[in-house]
């Protein structure tokens, strides 16, 4: 069974600095999808960034980028120029290839990010 | 578009009571799912549906029932509430997963349920 591990329950970063959140996963599939979701205190789940496993290029969305290491099964999230609004829980999620139940997301337990002014 | 809506936002039940959490989406998504979020556990899949009339169990289905009579609605029923079902419940939807692609799951705002 696929699993997702976030080894850092809590992280802290100074405003304007850079922070990296770790995520590893276990799968025997060669094609799959990876996501980072943000959950602020409002509780709303917000997609931050996605990565398709067959793409070698790391995904980037403004200040958010990933370091996708397929062989190592690692998918870390880098937040540059951290802002107070980045404070939230961050969840890494894995989705198997397409078809039927393969749409289901498997989540890590989350990393709580604090941003210090 | 309203996206994914959930009602109620908060609910308190007594042990043994039943209730239905409502979920609706207006994006014509085929795939819908229910997750529960517990402290330190991330989100865990309860039930999911790949289209109207088709449902299946996820990781933690016990004590919950679902049906999908329309594309838009996917209610979650608690048959006899237990304190262990105290949690935050999220409904999510996405485009057809059978068509492939990294389709994003859109989440509702969540329902905080407390069972006394």
mmCIF file of N, CA and C in Angstrom, chain A residues 3-116:
data_model
loop_
_atom_site.group_PDB
_atom_site.id
_atom_site.type_symbol
_atom_site.label_atom_id
_atom_site.label_comp_id
_atom_site.label_asym_id
_atom_site.label_seq_id
_atom_site.Cartn_x
_atom_site.Cartn_y
_atom_site.Cartn_z
ATOM 1 N N UNK A 3 2.136 4.855 0.988
ATOM 2 C CA UNK A 3 2.161 5.667 2.209
ATOM 3 C C UNK A 3 2.871 6.981 1.926
ATOM 4 N N UNK A 4 2.530 7.988 2.717
ATOM 5 C CA UNK A 4 3.149 9.307 2.621
ATOM 6 C C UNK A 4 3.623 9.705 4.009
ATOM 7 N N UNK A 5 4.870 10.130 4.100
ATOM 8 C CA UNK A 5 5.457 10.462 5.395
ATOM 9 C C UNK A 5 5.972 11.902 5.397
ATOM 10 N N UNK A 6 5.515 12.657 6.365
ATOM 11 C CA UNK A 6 6.035 14.000 6.606
ATOM 12 C C UNK A 6 6.709 13.941 7.971
ATOM 13 N N UNK A 7 8.003 14.027 7.982
ATOM 14 C CA UNK A 7 8.769 13.757 9.189
ATOM 15 C C UNK A 7 8.886 14.959 10.126
ATOM 16 N N UNK A 8 8.410 16.105 9.683
ATOM 17 C CA UNK A 8 8.525 17.325 10.492
ATOM 18 C C UNK A 8 7.131 17.759 10.961
ATOM 19 N N UNK A 9 6.743 17.438 12.177
ATOM 20 C CA UNK A 9 5.408 17.849 12.642
ATOM 21 C C UNK A 9 5.262 19.370 12.695
ATOM 22 N N UNK A 10 6.360 20.058 13.034
ATOM 23 C CA UNK A 10 6.315 21.517 13.125
ATOM 24 C C UNK A 10 7.594 22.114 12.570
ATOM 25 N N UNK A 11 7.438 23.276 11.926
ATOM 26 C CA UNK A 11 8.593 24.016 11.418
ATOM 27 C C UNK A 11 8.340 25.489 11.692
ATOM 28 N N UNK A 12 9.444 26.236 11.751
ATOM 29 C CA UNK A 12 9.341 27.662 11.965
ATOM 30 C C UNK A 12 10.306 28.378 11.026
ATOM 31 N N UNK A 13 9.876 29.539 10.531
ATOM 32 C CA UNK A 13 10.717 30.310 9.616
ATOM 33 C C UNK A 13 10.552 31.793 9.917
ATOM 34 N N UNK A 14 11.600 32.533 9.699
ATOM 35 C CA UNK A 14 11.541 33.981 9.844
ATOM 36 C C UNK A 14 10.945 34.573 8.566
ATOM 37 N N UNK A 15 10.156 35.606 8.762
ATOM 38 C CA UNK A 15 9.574 36.289 7.602
ATOM 39 C C UNK A 15 10.678 36.677 6.627
ATOM 40 N N UNK A 16 10.401 36.477 5.326
ATOM 41 C CA UNK A 16 11.313 36.793 4.215
ATOM 42 C C UNK A 16 12.393 35.725 3.996
ATOM 43 N N UNK A 17 12.494 34.755 4.907
ATOM 44 C CA UNK A 17 13.467 33.687 4.728
ATOM 45 C C UNK A 17 12.847 32.538 3.918
ATOM 46 N N UNK A 18 13.681 31.521 3.679
ATOM 47 C CA UNK A 18 13.271 30.354 2.911
ATOM 48 C C UNK A 18 13.164 29.140 3.826
ATOM 49 N N UNK A 19 12.164 28.321 3.594
ATOM 50 C CA UNK A 19 11.974 27.111 4.383
ATOM 51 C C UNK A 19 11.636 25.953 3.451
ATOM 52 N N UNK A 20 12.075 24.762 3.838
ATOM 53 C CA UNK A 20 11.796 23.558 3.049
ATOM 54 C C UNK A 20 11.080 22.532 3.914
ATOM 55 N N UNK A 21 9.938 22.065 3.421
ATOM 56 C CA UNK A 21 9.162 21.034 4.104
ATOM 57 C C UNK A 21 9.395 19.699 3.400
ATOM 58 N N UNK A 22 9.608 18.672 4.181
ATOM 59 C CA UNK A 22 9.967 17.367 3.624
ATOM 60 C C UNK A 22 8.764 16.453 3.460
ATOM 61 N N UNK A 23 8.846 15.593 2.455
ATOM 62 C CA UNK A 23 7.819 14.591 2.220
ATOM 63 C C UNK A 23 8.459 13.411 1.498
ATOM 64 N N UNK A 24 8.234 12.232 1.998
ATOM 65 C CA UNK A 24 8.641 11.023 1.285
ATOM 66 C C UNK A 24 7.426 10.131 1.124
ATOM 67 N N UNK A 25 7.463 9.269 0.134
ATOM 68 C CA UNK A 25 6.329 8.406 -0.143
ATOM 69 C C UNK A 25 6.829 7.042 -0.577
ATOM 70 N N UNK A 26 5.947 6.099 -0.501
ATOM 71 C CA UNK A 26 6.298 4.742 -0.885
ATOM 72 C C UNK A 26 5.291 4.258 -1.902
ATOM 73 N N UNK A 27 5.741 3.812 -3.044
ATOM 74 C CA UNK A 27 4.868 3.291 -4.087
ATOM 75 C C UNK A 27 5.672 2.394 -5.006
ATOM 76 N N UNK A 28 4.959 1.470 -5.634
ATOM 77 C CA UNK A 28 5.591 0.624 -6.634
ATOM 78 C C UNK A 28 5.214 1.075 -8.046
ATOM 79 N N UNK A 29 4.389 2.118 -8.125
ATOM 80 C CA UNK A 29 3.966 2.648 -9.416
ATOM 81 C C UNK A 29 5.081 3.503 -10.015
ATOM 82 N N UNK A 30 5.046 3.618 -11.343
ATOM 83 C CA UNK A 30 6.019 4.474 -12.016
ATOM 84 C C UNK A 30 5.404 5.808 -12.437
ATOM 85 N N UNK A 31 4.083 5.819 -12.526
ATOM 86 C CA UNK A 31 3.378 7.036 -12.926
ATOM 87 C C UNK A 31 2.365 7.386 -11.844
ATOM 88 N N UNK A 32 2.427 8.594 -11.352
ATOM 89 C CA UNK A 32 1.530 9.015 -10.272
ATOM 90 C C UNK A 32 1.588 10.534 -10.172
ATOM 91 N N UNK A 33 0.860 11.070 -9.200
ATOM 92 C CA UNK A 33 0.804 12.514 -9.036
ATOM 93 C C UNK A 33 1.041 12.862 -7.572
ATOM 94 N N UNK A 34 1.675 13.979 -7.368
ATOM 95 C CA UNK A 34 1.986 14.457 -6.022
ATOM 96 C C UNK A 34 1.480 15.877 -5.862
ATOM 97 N N UNK A 35 1.042 16.179 -4.662
ATOM 98 C CA UNK A 35 0.453 17.486 -4.387
ATOM 99 C C UNK A 35 0.926 17.998 -3.027
ATOM 100 N N UNK A 36 0.959 19.305 -2.909
ATOM 101 C CA UNK A 36 1.057 19.961 -1.612
ATOM 102 C C UNK A 36 -0.200 20.813 -1.428
ATOM 103 N N UNK A 37 -0.861 20.584 -0.278
ATOM 104 C CA UNK A 37 -2.034 21.371 0.093
ATOM 105 C C UNK A 37 -1.701 22.198 1.324
ATOM 106 N N UNK A 38 -2.279 23.391 1.365
ATOM 107 C CA UNK A 38 -2.134 24.291 2.507
ATOM 108 C C UNK A 38 -3.469 24.369 3.230
ATOM 109 N N UNK A 39 -3.425 24.303 4.566
ATOM 110 C CA UNK A 39 -4.634 24.460 5.358
ATOM 111 C C UNK A 39 -4.410 25.551 6.400
ATOM 112 N N UNK A 40 -4.855 26.767 6.120
ATOM 113 C CA UNK A 40 -4.728 27.855 7.102
ATOM 114 C C UNK A 40 -5.720 27.655 8.244
ATOM 115 N N UNK A 41 -5.675 28.523 9.257
ATOM 116 C CA UNK A 41 -6.618 28.383 10.380
ATOM 117 C C UNK A 41 -8.089 28.373 9.960
ATOM 118 N N UNK A 42 -8.402 28.911 8.815
ATOM 119 C CA UNK A 42 -9.787 28.872 8.324
ATOM 120 C C UNK A 42 -10.254 27.461 8.016
ATOM 121 N N UNK A 43 -9.337 26.521 7.950
ATOM 122 C CA UNK A 43 -9.629 25.102 7.726
ATOM 123 C C UNK A 43 -9.755 24.733 6.246
ATOM 124 N N UNK A 44 -9.838 25.712 5.376
ATOM 125 C CA UNK A 44 -9.999 25.430 3.951
ATOM 126 C C UNK A 44 -8.747 24.777 3.386
ATOM 127 N N UNK A 45 -8.910 23.727 2.614
ATOM 128 C CA UNK A 45 -7.792 23.048 1.956
ATOM 129 C C UNK A 45 -7.528 23.735 0.614
ATOM 130 N N UNK A 46 -6.298 24.196 0.431
ATOM 131 C CA UNK A 46 -5.943 24.967 -0.761
ATOM 132 C C UNK A 46 -4.778 24.280 -1.457
ATOM 133 N N UNK A 47 -4.929 24.011 -2.743
ATOM 134 C CA UNK A 47 -3.832 23.413 -3.500
ATOM 135 C C UNK A 47 -2.716 24.430 -3.681
ATOM 136 N N UNK A 48 -1.499 24.024 -3.323
ATOM 137 C CA UNK A 48 -0.336 24.894 -3.481
ATOM 138 C C UNK A 48 0.390 24.588 -4.782
ATOM 139 N N UNK A 49 0.636 23.290 -5.033
ATOM 140 C CA UNK A 49 1.446 22.915 -6.178
ATOM 141 C C UNK A 49 1.238 21.440 -6.466
ATOM 142 N N UNK A 50 1.418 21.056 -7.722
ATOM 143 C CA UNK A 50 1.266 19.656 -8.123
ATOM 144 C C UNK A 50 2.448 19.248 -9.004
ATOM 145 N N UNK A 51 2.700 17.948 -9.005
ATOM 146 C CA UNK A 51 3.807 17.401 -9.799
ATOM 147 C C UNK A 51 3.380 16.085 -10.411
ATOM 148 N N UNK A 52 3.624 15.944 -11.689
ATOM 149 C CA UNK A 52 3.378 14.665 -12.351
ATOM 150 C C UNK A 52 4.678 13.879 -12.367
ATOM 151 N N UNK A 53 4.637 12.617 -12.002
ATOM 152 C CA UNK A 53 5.859 11.844 -11.818
ATOM 153 C C UNK A 53 6.642 11.673 -13.118
ATOM 154 N N UNK A 54 5.971 11.676 -14.250
ATOM 155 C CA UNK A 54 6.681 11.472 -15.508
ATOM 156 C C UNK A 54 7.412 12.728 -15.978
ATOM 157 N N UNK A 55 7.147 13.847 -15.312
ATOM 158 C CA UNK A 55 7.836 15.089 -15.667
ATOM 159 C C UNK A 55 9.092 15.241 -14.808
ATOM 160 N N UNK A 56 10.223 15.389 -15.448
ATOM 161 C CA UNK A 56 11.466 15.537 -14.703
ATOM 162 C C UNK A 56 11.616 16.933 -14.121
ATOM 163 N N UNK A 57 11.013 17.907 -14.783
ATOM 164 C CA UNK A 57 11.162 19.289 -14.335
ATOM 165 C C UNK A 57 10.368 19.512 -13.065
ATOM 166 N N UNK A 58 10.994 20.154 -12.096
ATOM 167 C CA UNK A 58 10.316 20.462 -10.844
ATOM 168 C C UNK A 58 9.287 21.564 -11.047
ATOM 169 N N UNK A 59 8.107 21.359 -10.431
ATOM 170 C CA UNK A 59 7.036 22.348 -10.549
ATOM 171 C C UNK A 59 7.362 23.595 -9.734
ATOM 172 N N UNK A 60 6.874 24.728 -10.233
ATOM 173 C CA UNK A 60 7.062 26.014 -9.558
ATOM 174 C C UNK A 60 5.783 26.823 -9.679
ATOM 175 N N UNK A 61 5.397 27.440 -8.569
ATOM 176 C CA UNK A 61 4.244 28.352 -8.554
ATOM 177 C C UNK A 61 4.635 29.557 -7.709
ATOM 178 N N UNK A 62 5.075 30.602 -8.377
ATOM 179 C CA UNK A 62 5.470 31.843 -7.705
ATOM 180 C C UNK A 62 6.545 31.552 -6.651
ATOM 181 N N UNK A 63 6.270 31.783 -5.367
ATOM 182 C CA UNK A 63 7.279 31.576 -4.330
ATOM 183 C C UNK A 63 7.406 30.118 -3.899
ATOM 184 N N UNK A 64 6.576 29.260 -4.441
ATOM 185 C CA UNK A 64 6.557 27.855 -4.053
ATOM 186 C C UNK A 64 7.193 27.005 -5.146
ATOM 187 N N UNK A 65 8.086 26.133 -4.753
ATOM 188 C CA UNK A 65 8.692 25.209 -5.699
ATOM 189 C C UNK A 65 8.910 23.875 -5.002
ATOM 190 N N UNK A 66 9.080 22.843 -5.809
ATOM 191 C CA UNK A 66 9.310 21.523 -5.241
ATOM 192 C C UNK A 66 10.654 20.994 -5.711
ATOM 193 N N UNK A 67 11.177 20.080 -4.915
ATOM 194 C CA UNK A 67 12.345 19.293 -5.301
ATOM 195 C C UNK A 67 11.881 17.853 -5.372
ATOM 196 N N UNK A 68 11.620 17.394 -6.582
ATOM 197 C CA UNK A 68 11.080 16.066 -6.820
ATOM 198 C C UNK A 68 12.219 15.120 -7.167
ATOM 199 N N UNK A 69 12.468 14.155 -6.311
ATOM 200 C CA UNK A 69 13.499 13.159 -6.517
ATOM 201 C C UNK A 69 12.812 11.798 -6.641
ATOM 202 N N UNK A 70 12.534 11.383 -7.878
ATOM 203 C CA UNK A 70 11.729 10.193 -8.095
ATOM 204 C C UNK A 70 12.403 8.938 -7.558
ATOM 205 N N UNK A 71 13.670 8.794 -7.806
ATOM 206 C CA UNK A 71 14.372 7.585 -7.359
ATOM 207 C C UNK A 71 14.381 7.485 -5.837
ATOM 208 N N UNK A 72 14.512 8.598 -5.195
ATOM 209 C CA UNK A 72 14.526 8.631 -3.736
ATOM 210 C C UNK A 72 13.116 8.698 -3.157
ATOM 211 N N UNK A 73 12.103 8.852 -4.004
ATOM 212 C CA UNK A 73 10.709 8.981 -3.579
ATOM 213 C C UNK A 73 10.570 10.116 -2.564
ATOM 214 N N UNK A 74 11.073 11.250 -2.981
ATOM 215 C CA UNK A 74 11.074 12.436 -2.131
ATOM 216 C C UNK A 74 10.434 13.591 -2.875
ATOM 217 N N UNK A 75 9.671 14.402 -2.145
ATOM 218 C CA UNK A 75 8.896 15.486 -2.769
ATOM 219 C C UNK A 75 8.838 16.643 -1.772
ATOM 220 N N UNK A 76 9.865 17.441 -1.691
ATOM 221 C CA UNK A 76 9.917 18.514 -0.698
ATOM 222 C C UNK A 76 9.390 19.822 -1.283
ATOM 223 N N UNK A 77 8.861 20.639 -0.418
ATOM 224 C CA UNK A 77 8.285 21.937 -0.798
ATOM 225 C C UNK A 77 9.169 23.046 -0.258
ATOM 226 N N UNK A 78 9.597 23.950 -1.152
ATOM 227 C CA UNK A 78 10.381 25.099 -0.746
ATOM 228 C C UNK A 78 9.529 26.353 -0.859
ATOM 229 N N UNK A 79 9.497 27.104 0.227
ATOM 230 C CA UNK A 79 8.775 28.378 0.241
ATOM 231 C C UNK A 79 9.816 29.481 0.373
ATOM 232 N N UNK A 80 9.887 30.314 -0.640
ATOM 233 C CA UNK A 80 10.851 31.422 -0.639
ATOM 234 C C UNK A 80 10.176 32.705 -0.181
ATOM 235 N N UNK A 81 10.992 33.618 0.397
ATOM 236 C CA UNK A 81 10.450 34.910 0.820
ATOM 237 C C UNK A 81 9.177 34.712 1.659
ATOM 238 N N UNK A 82 9.297 33.944 2.711
ATOM 239 C CA UNK A 82 8.129 33.567 3.515
ATOM 240 C C UNK A 82 7.359 34.795 3.999
ATOM 241 N N UNK A 83 6.047 34.663 3.964
ATOM 242 C CA UNK A 83 5.162 35.728 4.406
ATOM 243 C C UNK A 83 4.307 35.242 5.570
ATOM 244 N N UNK A 84 3.787 36.189 6.348
ATOM 245 C CA UNK A 84 2.968 35.817 7.502
ATOM 246 C C UNK A 84 1.775 34.962 7.076
ATOM 247 N N UNK A 85 1.267 35.222 5.893
ATOM 248 C CA UNK A 85 0.122 34.462 5.395
ATOM 249 C C UNK A 85 0.446 33.033 5.007
ATOM 250 N N UNK A 86 1.737 32.679 5.024
ATOM 251 C CA UNK A 86 2.124 31.299 4.725
ATOM 252 C C UNK A 86 1.955 30.394 5.938
ATOM 253 N N UNK A 87 1.737 30.974 7.111
ATOM 254 C CA UNK A 87 1.562 30.174 8.324
ATOM 255 C C UNK A 87 0.323 29.294 8.166
ATOM 256 N N UNK A 88 0.510 27.980 8.285
ATOM 257 C CA UNK A 88 -0.585 27.037 8.036
ATOM 258 C C UNK A 88 -0.084 25.623 8.266
ATOM 259 N N UNK A 89 -1.011 24.683 8.186
ATOM 260 C CA UNK A 89 -0.633 23.270 8.064
ATOM 261 C C UNK A 89 -0.431 22.969 6.592
ATOM 262 N N UNK A 90 0.618 22.214 6.309
ATOM 263 C CA UNK A 90 0.890 21.818 4.932
ATOM 264 C C UNK A 90 0.849 20.293 4.842
ATOM 265 N N UNK A 91 0.079 19.837 3.878
ATOM 266 C CA UNK A 91 -0.081 18.402 3.678
ATOM 267 C C UNK A 91 0.485 17.996 2.321
ATOM 268 N N UNK A 92 1.269 16.951 2.356
ATOM 269 C CA UNK A 92 1.746 16.317 1.137
ATOM 270 C C UNK A 92 0.766 15.198 0.795
ATOM 271 N N UNK A 93 0.454 15.033 -0.478
ATOM 272 C CA UNK A 93 -0.515 14.011 -0.868
ATOM 273 C C UNK A 93 -0.060 13.307 -2.146
ATOM 274 N N UNK A 94 -0.363 12.034 -2.209
ATOM 275 C CA UNK A 94 -0.013 11.178 -3.350
ATOM 276 C C UNK A 94 -1.299 10.699 -3.998
ATOM 277 N N UNK A 95 -1.305 10.676 -5.324
ATOM 278 C CA UNK A 95 -2.448 10.108 -6.039
ATOM 279 C C UNK A 95 -1.960 9.122 -7.075
ATOM 280 N N UNK A 96 -2.486 7.886 -7.012
ATOM 281 C CA UNK A 96 -2.043 6.874 -7.979
ATOM 282 C C UNK A 96 -2.449 7.249 -9.406
ATOM 283 N N UNK A 97 -2.039 6.461 -10.376
ATOM 284 C CA UNK A 97 -2.428 6.738 -11.753
ATOM 285 C C UNK A 97 -3.935 6.671 -11.956
ATOM 286 N N UNK A 98 -4.398 7.071 -13.096
ATOM 287 C CA UNK A 98 -5.819 7.256 -13.334
ATOM 288 C C UNK A 98 -6.584 5.943 -13.304
ATOM 289 N N UNK A 99 -7.909 6.073 -13.134
ATOM 290 C CA UNK A 99 -8.804 4.923 -13.206
ATOM 291 C C UNK A 99 -9.424 4.575 -11.881
ATOM 292 N N UNK A 100 -10.751 4.594 -11.794
ATOM 293 C CA UNK A 100 -11.504 4.122 -10.645
ATOM 294 C C UNK A 100 -11.006 4.668 -9.330
ATOM 295 N N UNK A 101 -10.716 3.770 -8.409
ATOM 296 C CA UNK A 101 -10.287 4.188 -7.074
ATOM 297 C C UNK A 101 -8.957 4.899 -7.091
ATOM 298 N N UNK A 102 -8.325 4.921 -8.235
ATOM 299 C CA UNK A 102 -7.012 5.547 -8.291
ATOM 300 C C UNK A 102 -7.088 7.055 -8.168
ATOM 301 N N UNK A 103 -8.282 7.591 -8.057
ATOM 302 C CA UNK A 103 -8.393 9.026 -7.846
ATOM 303 C C UNK A 103 -8.190 9.432 -6.409
ATOM 304 N N UNK A 104 -8.145 8.448 -5.520
ATOM 305 C CA UNK A 104 -8.089 8.773 -4.103
ATOM 306 C C UNK A 104 -6.735 9.346 -3.706
ATOM 307 N N UNK A 105 -6.773 10.390 -2.888
ATOM 308 C CA UNK A 105 -5.555 10.987 -2.365
ATOM 309 C C UNK A 105 -5.133 10.283 -1.083
ATOM 310 N N UNK A 106 -3.825 10.089 -0.946
ATOM 311 C CA UNK A 106 -3.256 9.569 0.296
ATOM 312 C C UNK A 106 -2.428 10.697 0.890
ATOM 313 N N UNK A 107 -2.784 11.103 2.100
ATOM 314 C CA UNK A 107 -2.174 12.261 2.730
ATOM 315 C C UNK A 107 -1.122 11.870 3.757
ATOM 316 N N UNK A 108 -0.124 12.728 3.888
ATOM 317 C CA UNK A 108 0.756 12.663 5.046
ATOM 318 C C UNK A 108 0.059 13.282 6.240
ATOM 319 N N UNK A 109 0.722 13.251 7.396
ATOM 320 C CA UNK A 109 0.090 13.743 8.615
ATOM 321 C C UNK A 109 0.210 15.245 8.781
ATOM 322 N N UNK A 110 0.968 15.874 7.926
ATOM 323 C CA UNK A 110 1.020 17.322 7.943
ATOM 324 C C UNK A 110 2.211 17.908 8.685
ATOM 325 N N UNK A 111 2.574 19.128 8.281
ATOM 326 C CA UNK A 111 3.614 19.919 8.946
ATOM 327 C C UNK A 111 3.022 21.279 9.265
ATOM 328 N N UNK A 112 3.089 21.660 10.523
ATOM 329 C CA UNK A 112 2.578 22.968 10.928
ATOM 330 C C UNK A 112 3.691 23.999 10.797
ATOM 331 N N UNK A 113 3.490 24.968 9.912
ATOM 332 C CA UNK A 113 4.496 25.992 9.659
ATOM 333 C C UNK A 113 4.120 27.280 10.374
ATOM 334 N N UNK A 114 5.046 27.786 11.161
ATOM 335 C CA UNK A 114 4.886 29.096 11.807
ATOM 336 C C UNK A 114 5.827 30.084 11.135
ATOM 337 N N UNK A 115 5.369 31.313 10.969
ATOM 338 C CA UNK A 115 6.193 32.364 10.368
ATOM 339 C C UNK A 115 6.359 33.474 11.389
ATOM 340 N N UNK A 116 7.617 33.762 11.724
ATOM 341 C CA UNK A 116 7.904 34.779 12.740
ATOM 342 C C UNK A 116 8.154 36.127 12.090
#
